[in-house]
Amino acid sequence: MSRQIILNLLITFLWMMLNHSWSGASFFVGYTLGLLIIFAFRRFFPEPFYLKKLWATLKLIKLLIVELFRSSFEVISHIVKPKLDISPGIFKYETDLRSEFEIMLLFLFISLTPGTMPLEISRNKRTIYIHAFHIPDEGKIAEGIKNTFEKAIMEVTR
C-alpha cells in the first residue's frame, strides 16, 4: 500500500514538473492521473489497490466516532434517570481476529467506548473478558462488537 501511495505522489509531482504548474488544480489532476495509472496496473502490485484500504480505514474511524457518541448518550441516559436501572457484569467475548495488531485495535476500541472496559485477553488470544456498564443481553453485545468493530478491523487489515 505504501509503495502505491509513494508512486502516486511521484506521478503527481512529475505531472506538476512537466506542466510547470505548482497549483492545487495541477496537483489534483496529477493525483487523479496517478490513481488511474495505478488502477490500470494494479495486477502488477502484490497488495490490493490502496484506495480500498484507505476507504476501509475512513469507515473504521467514522464507526469509532459514531459508536463513541452512541454509547456516551446511552451511558448518560442511564445516569440521569432517577432510578439507576443497570445490570453491570463481565462477559466473555470470542474473537475471530488473529494478529496481535488486530486484537490490540479491538481492545483499544472497546476501551474507548464508554460503558465497556476490556479486562484481559486469554493466553490463546481468542477470548477477551469485558466489563460492561449495562448488560441486558450478553449475546447481543458480543454480536454488536463482532458486526461493527471486528468486521471493520478485518476490512482494514486483511
Coordinates of N, CA and C in Angstrom, one line a residue:
M1 N 0.8 -1.2 0.0 CA 0.0 0.0 0.0 C 0.9 1.3 0.0
S2 N 1.9 1.3 0.8 CA 2.8 2.5 0.9 C 3.5 2.7 -0.4
R3 N 3.9 1.6 -1.1 CA 4.5 1.8 -2.4 C 3.6 2.4 -3.4
Q4 N 2.3 2.1 -3.4 CA 1.3 2.7 -4.3 C 1.1 4.2 -4.0
I5 N 1.1 4.5 -2.7 CA 0.9 5.9 -2.3 C 2.1 6.7 -2.8
I6 N 3.3 6.2 -2.5 CA 4.5 6.9 -2.9 C 4.6 7.0 -4.5
L7 N 4.3 6.0 -5.2 CA 4.3 6.0 -6.6 C 3.3 7.0 -7.1
N8 N 2.1 7.1 -6.5 CA 1.1 8.1 -6.9 C 1.6 9.5 -6.7
L9 N 2.2 9.7 -5.6 CA 2.8 11.1 -5.3 C 3.9 11.4 -6.3
L10 N 4.7 10.4 -6.6 CA 5.8 10.7 -7.6 C 5.2 11.0 -9.0
I11 N 4.1 10.3 -9.4 CA 3.4 10.6 -10.7 C 2.8 12.0 -10.6
T12 N 2.3 12.4 -9.4 CA 1.7 13.7 -9.3 C 2.7 14.8 -9.4
F13 N 3.9 14.7 -8.7 CA 4.9 15.7 -8.8 C 5.6 15.7 -10.2
L14 N 5.7 14.6 -10.8 CA 6.2 14.5 -12.2 C 5.3 15.3 -13.1
W15 N 4.0 15.1 -13.0 CA 3.0 15.8 -13.8 C 3.1 17.3 -13.5
M16 N 3.3 17.7 -12.3 CA 3.4 19.1 -12.0 C 4.7 19.7 -12.5
M17 N 5.7 19.0 -12.5 CA 7.0 19.5 -13.0 C 6.9 19.6 -14.6
L18 N 6.3 18.6 -15.2 CA 6.2 18.7 -16.7 C 5.3 19.8 -17.2
N19 N 4.3 20.2 -16.4 CA 3.4 21.3 -16.7 C 3.9 22.6 -16.2
H20 N 4.9 22.7 -15.4 CA 5.4 23.9 -14.8 C 4.3 24.6 -14.1
S21 N 3.5 23.9 -13.4 CA 2.4 24.4 -12.6 C 2.4 23.8 -11.2
W22 N 2.5 24.6 -10.2 CA 2.5 24.1 -8.8 C 1.3 24.5 -8.1
S23 N 0.2 24.5 -8.8 CA -1.1 24.9 -8.2 C -1.8 23.7 -7.6
G24 N -2.8 23.9 -6.8 CA -3.7 22.9 -6.3 C -4.4 22.1 -7.4
A25 N -4.8 22.8 -8.4 CA -5.5 22.2 -9.5 C -4.6 21.2 -10.3
S26 N -3.4 21.6 -10.5 CA -2.4 20.7 -11.1 C -2.1 19.5 -10.3
F27 N -2.0 19.7 -8.9 CA -1.8 18.6 -8.0 C -3.0 17.6 -8.1
F28 N -4.2 18.1 -8.2 CA -5.4 17.3 -8.2 C -5.4 16.5 -9.5
V29 N -5.1 17.2 -10.7 CA -5.1 16.5 -11.9 C -4.0 15.4 -12.0
G30 N -2.8 15.7 -11.4 CA -1.7 14.7 -11.4 C -2.0 13.6 -10.5
Y31 N -2.7 13.9 -9.4 CA -3.0 12.8 -8.4 C -4.1 11.9 -9.0
T32 N -5.1 12.5 -9.7 CA -6.1 11.7 -10.4 C -5.5 10.8 -11.5
L33 N -4.6 11.4 -12.2 CA -3.9 10.7 -13.3 C -3.1 9.5 -12.7
G34 N -2.4 9.8 -11.6 CA -1.7 8.7 -10.9 C -2.6 7.6 -10.4
L35 N -3.7 8.0 -9.9 CA -4.7 7.0 -9.5 C -5.1 6.1 -10.6
L36 N -5.4 6.7 -11.8 CA -5.8 5.9 -12.9 C -4.7 5.0 -13.4
I37 N -3.5 5.5 -13.4 CA -2.4 4.7 -13.9 C -2.2 3.5 -12.9
I38 N -2.2 3.7 -11.6 CA -2.0 2.7 -10.6 C -3.2 1.7 -10.7
F39 N -4.4 2.2 -10.9 CA -5.5 1.3 -11.0 C -5.4 0.4 -12.3
A40 N -4.9 1.0 -13.3 CA -4.7 0.2 -14.6 C -3.7 -0.9 -14.4
F41 N -2.7 -0.6 -13.6 CA -1.6 -1.6 -13.5 C -1.6 -2.3 -12.1
R42 N -2.8 -2.3 -11.5 CA -2.9 -2.9 -10.1 C -2.6 -4.4 -10.0
R43 N -2.7 -5.1 -11.1 CA -2.4 -6.5 -11.1 C -0.9 -6.8 -10.9
F44 N -0.1 -5.8 -11.2 CA 1.4 -6.0 -11.0 C 1.8 -5.7 -9.6
F45 N 0.9 -5.2 -8.7 CA 1.3 -5.0 -7.3 C 0.8 -6.2 -6.5
P46 N 1.7 -6.6 -5.5 CA 1.3 -7.7 -4.7 C 0.1 -7.4 -3.8
E47 N -0.1 -6.2 -3.4 CA -1.2 -5.8 -2.5 C -2.3 -5.2 -3.3
P48 N -3.5 -5.2 -2.7 CA -4.7 -4.6 -3.4 C -4.6 -3.1 -3.6
F49 N -5.4 -2.6 -4.5 CA -5.4 -1.2 -4.7 C -5.6 -0.4 -3.4
Y50 N -4.7 0.6 -3.2 CA -4.6 1.3 -1.9 C -5.9 2.1 -1.5
L51 N -6.7 2.5 -2.5 CA -7.8 3.3 -2.1 C -8.9 2.4 -1.4
K52 N -8.9 1.1 -1.6 CA -9.8 0.2 -0.9 C -9.4 0.3 0.6
K53 N -8.2 0.1 0.9 CA -7.7 0.2 2.3 C -7.9 1.5 3.0
L54 N -7.7 2.6 2.2 CA -7.9 3.9 2.7 C -9.4 4.2 3.0
W55 N -10.2 3.7 2.1 CA -11.7 3.8 2.3 C -12.1 3.0 3.6
A56 N -11.6 1.8 3.7 CA -11.9 1.0 4.9 C -11.4 1.7 6.2
T57 N -10.3 2.3 6.1 CA -9.8 3.0 7.3 C -10.7 4.2 7.7
L58 N -11.1 4.9 6.7 CA -12.0 6.0 6.9 C -13.3 5.6 7.5
K59 N -13.8 4.4 7.0 CA -15.1 3.9 7.5 C -14.9 3.4 9.0
L60 N -13.7 2.9 9.3 CA -13.4 2.4 10.7 C -13.4 3.7 11.6
I61 N -12.8 4.7 11.2 CA -12.7 5.9 12.0 C -14.1 6.5 12.2
K62 N -14.9 6.5 11.2 CA -16.3 7.0 11.3 C -17.1 6.1 12.2
L63 N -16.9 4.8 12.1 CA -17.6 3.9 13.0 C -17.2 4.1 14.5
L64 N -15.9 4.4 14.7 CA -15.5 4.7 16.1 C -16.2 5.9 16.6
I65 N -16.2 7.0 15.8 CA -16.8 8.2 16.3 C -18.3 8.0 16.5
V66 N -19.0 7.3 15.6 CA -20.4 7.1 15.8 C -20.7 6.3 17.1
E67 N -19.9 5.2 17.3 CA -20.1 4.4 18.5 C -19.7 5.2 19.8
L68 N -18.8 6.0 19.7 CA -18.4 6.9 20.9 C -19.6 7.7 21.3
F69 N -20.2 8.4 20.3 CA -21.4 9.2 20.6 C -22.6 8.4 21.1
R70 N -22.8 7.3 20.4 CA -24.0 6.5 20.7 C -23.9 5.9 22.1
S71 N -22.7 5.4 22.4 CA -22.6 4.8 23.8 C -22.5 5.8 24.8
S72 N -21.9 7.0 24.5 CA -21.9 8.1 25.5 C -23.3 8.5 25.9
F73 N -24.2 8.7 24.9 CA -25.6 9.0 25.2 C -26.3 7.9 25.9
E74 N -26.0 6.7 25.6 CA -26.6 5.6 26.3 C -26.2 5.6 27.8
V75 N -24.9 5.8 28.1 CA -24.5 5.8 29.5 C -25.1 7.0 30.2
I76 N -25.1 8.2 29.5 CA -25.7 9.4 30.1 C -27.2 9.2 30.4
S77 N -27.9 8.5 29.5 CA -29.3 8.3 29.8 C -29.5 7.4 31.0
H78 N -28.6 6.4 31.2 CA -28.8 5.6 32.4 C -28.4 6.4 33.7
I79 N -27.5 7.3 33.6 CA -27.0 8.0 34.8 C -28.1 9.0 35.2
V80 N -28.7 9.7 34.3 CA -29.6 10.8 34.7 C -31.0 10.3 35.1
K81 N -31.3 9.0 34.9 CA -32.6 8.5 35.4 C -32.6 8.6 36.9
P82 N -33.8 8.9 37.4 CA -33.9 8.9 38.9 C -33.6 7.6 39.6
K83 N -34.0 6.5 38.9 CA -33.7 5.2 39.5 C -32.6 4.5 38.6
L84 N -31.5 4.2 39.1 CA -30.4 3.6 38.4 C -30.7 2.2 38.1
D85 N -31.2 1.9 36.8 CA -31.6 0.6 36.4 C -30.5 0.0 35.5
I86 N -29.5 -0.5 36.1 CA -28.4 -1.1 35.3 C -28.1 -2.5 35.8
S87 N -27.5 -3.3 34.9 CA -27.0 -4.6 35.4 C -25.6 -4.8 34.9
P88 N -24.6 -4.3 35.6 CA -23.2 -4.4 35.2 C -22.7 -5.8 35.3
G89 N -21.7 -6.2 34.6 CA -21.2 -7.5 34.7 C -20.0 -7.7 33.7
I90 N -19.4 -8.9 33.8 CA -18.3 -9.3 33.0 C -18.8 -10.4 32.1
F91 N -18.4 -10.3 30.8 CA -18.8 -11.4 29.9 C -17.5 -11.7 29.1
K92 N -17.6 -12.9 28.5 CA -16.5 -13.5 27.7 C -16.9 -13.3 26.2
Y93 N -15.9 -12.7 25.5 CA -16.1 -12.4 24.0 C -15.1 -13.2 23.2
E94 N -15.6 -14.1 22.3 CA -14.7 -14.9 21.5 C -14.5 -14.1 20.2
T95 N -13.2 -13.9 19.8 CA -12.9 -13.1 18.6 C -12.4 -14.0 17.5
D96 N -12.6 -13.5 16.3 CA -12.1 -14.2 15.1 C -10.8 -13.5 14.6
L97 N -10.3 -12.4 15.3 CA -9.1 -11.8 14.9 C -7.9 -12.6 15.2
R98 N -6.9 -12.5 14.4 CA -5.7 -13.4 14.6 C -4.4 -12.6 15.1
S99 N -4.1 -11.6 14.4 CA -2.8 -10.9 14.6 C -2.9 -10.1 15.9
E100 N -1.8 -9.9 16.5 CA -1.7 -9.1 17.7 C -2.2 -7.6 17.5
F101 N -1.8 -7.1 16.3 CA -2.2 -5.7 15.9 C -3.8 -5.6 15.9
E102 N -4.4 -6.6 15.2 CA -5.9 -6.6 15.1 C -6.5 -6.7 16.5
I103 N -6.0 -7.5 17.4 CA -6.6 -7.7 18.7 C -6.3 -6.5 19.5
M104 N -5.2 -5.8 19.4 CA -4.9 -4.6 20.1 C -5.8 -3.5 19.7
L105 N -6.1 -3.4 18.4 CA -7.1 -2.4 17.9 C -8.5 -2.6 18.5
L106 N -8.9 -3.9 18.5 CA -10.2 -4.2 19.1 C -10.2 -3.9 20.5
F107 N -9.2 -4.2 21.3 CA -9.1 -3.9 22.7 C -9.1 -2.4 22.9
L108 N -8.4 -1.7 22.1 CA -8.4 -0.2 22.2 C -9.8 0.4 21.9
F109 N -10.5 -0.1 20.8 CA -11.8 0.5 20.5 C -12.8 0.1 21.6
I110 N -12.7 -1.1 22.1 CA -13.7 -1.4 23.2 C -13.4 -0.5 24.4
S111 N -12.2 -0.3 24.7 CA -11.9 0.5 25.9 C -12.2 2.0 25.7
L112 N -12.2 2.5 24.5 CA -12.6 3.9 24.2 C -14.1 4.1 24.2
T113 N -14.8 3.0 24.0 CA -16.3 3.2 24.0 C -16.8 3.2 25.4
P114 N -17.5 4.3 25.8 CA -18.0 4.4 27.2 C -19.0 3.3 27.5
G115 N -18.8 2.8 28.7 CA -19.7 1.7 29.2 C -19.1 0.4 29.1
T116 N -18.0 0.2 28.4 CA -17.3 -1.1 28.3 C -15.8 -0.9 28.6
M117 N -15.3 -1.9 29.2 CA -13.8 -1.9 29.5 C -13.3 -3.3 29.4
P118 N -12.4 -3.5 28.4 CA -11.8 -4.9 28.3 C -10.9 -5.1 29.5
L119 N -10.9 -6.3 30.1 CA -10.1 -6.6 31.3 C -8.9 -7.4 31.0
E120 N -9.1 -8.4 30.2 CA -8.0 -9.3 29.9 C -8.2 -10.1 28.6
I121 N -7.0 -10.4 28.0 CA -7.0 -11.3 26.8 C -6.4 -12.6 27.3
S122 N -7.1 -13.7 26.9 CA -6.6 -15.0 27.2 C -5.3 -15.3 26.6
R123 N -4.6 -16.4 27.1 CA -3.3 -16.8 26.5 C -3.4 -17.2 25.1
N124 N -4.5 -17.8 24.6 CA -4.6 -18.2 23.2 C -5.0 -17.0 22.3
K125 N -5.2 -15.8 22.9 CA -5.6 -14.6 22.2 C -6.9 -14.8 21.4
R126 N -7.8 -15.6 21.8 CA -9.1 -15.8 21.2 C -10.2 -15.3 22.0
T127 N -10.0 -15.1 23.3 CA -11.0 -14.7 24.2 C -10.7 -13.4 24.9
I128 N -11.6 -12.4 24.9 CA -11.4 -11.2 25.7 C -12.5 -11.1 26.7
Y129 N -12.1 -10.8 27.9 CA -13.0 -10.6 29.0 C -13.3 -9.1 29.2
I130 N -14.6 -8.8 29.1 CA -15.0 -7.4 29.0 C -16.0 -7.1 30.1
H131 N -15.8 -6.0 30.8 CA -16.7 -5.5 31.8 C -17.6 -4.4 31.1
A132 N -18.9 -4.6 31.3 CA -19.9 -3.7 30.7 C -20.7 -3.0 31.7
F133 N -21.0 -1.8 31.5 CA -21.8 -0.9 32.4 C -23.3 -1.5 32.6
H134 N -23.8 -2.0 31.4 CA -25.2 -2.5 31.4 C -25.3 -3.6 30.4
I135 N -25.6 -4.8 30.9 CA -25.7 -6.0 30.1 C -27.1 -6.5 30.1
P136 N -28.0 -6.0 29.2 CA -29.3 -6.6 29.1 C -29.2 -8.0 28.5
D137 N -28.4 -8.2 27.5 CA -28.2 -9.5 26.8 C -26.8 -9.6 26.3
E138 N -26.1 -10.5 26.9 CA -24.6 -10.7 26.7 C -24.4 -11.0 25.2
G139 N -25.2 -11.9 24.6 CA -25.0 -12.3 23.2 C -25.2 -11.2 22.3
K140 N -26.2 -10.2 22.6 CA -26.4 -9.1 21.8 C -25.2 -8.1 21.7
I141 N -24.6 -8.0 22.9 CA -23.4 -7.1 22.9 C -22.3 -7.7 22.2
A142 N -22.0 -9.0 22.3 CA -21.0 -9.7 21.6 C -21.2 -9.6 20.1
E143 N -22.5 -9.8 19.7 CA -22.8 -9.8 18.3 C -22.6 -8.4 17.7
G144 N -22.9 -7.4 18.5 CA -22.7 -6.0 18.1 C -21.2 -5.7 17.9
I145 N -20.4 -6.2 18.8 CA -18.9 -5.9 18.6 C -18.4 -6.7 17.4
K146 N -18.9 -7.9 17.2 CA -18.5 -8.7 16.0 C -18.9 -8.0 14.7
N147 N -20.1 -7.5 14.7 CA -20.6 -6.9 13.4 C -20.1 -5.5 13.2
T148 N -19.6 -4.8 14.2 CA -19.1 -3.4 14.0 C -17.6 -3.4 14.0
F149 N -17.0 -3.4 15.2 CA -15.6 -3.2 15.3 C -14.8 -4.3 14.6
E150 N -15.1 -5.5 14.9 CA -14.3 -6.6 14.4 C -14.4 -6.7 12.9
K151 N -15.5 -6.5 12.3 CA -15.7 -6.6 10.9 C -14.9 -5.4 10.2
A152 N -15.0 -4.2 10.8 CA -14.3 -3.1 10.2 C -12.8 -3.2 10.3
I153 N -12.3 -3.8 11.4 CA -10.9 -4.0 11.6 C -10.4 -5.0 10.6
M154 N -11.2 -6.1 10.3 CA -10.7 -7.1 9.3 C -10.7 -6.5 7.9
E155 N -11.6 -5.5 7.6 CA -11.6 -4.9 6.3 C -10.3 -4.1 6.1
V156 N -9.8 -3.5 7.2 CA -8.6 -2.6 7.1 C -7.3 -3.5 7.1
T157 N -7.3 -4.5 7.8 CA -6.0 -5.3 8.0 C -5.9 -6.4 7.1
R158 N -6.9 -6.9 6.4 CA -6.8 -8.1 5.6 C -7.0 -7.8 4.1

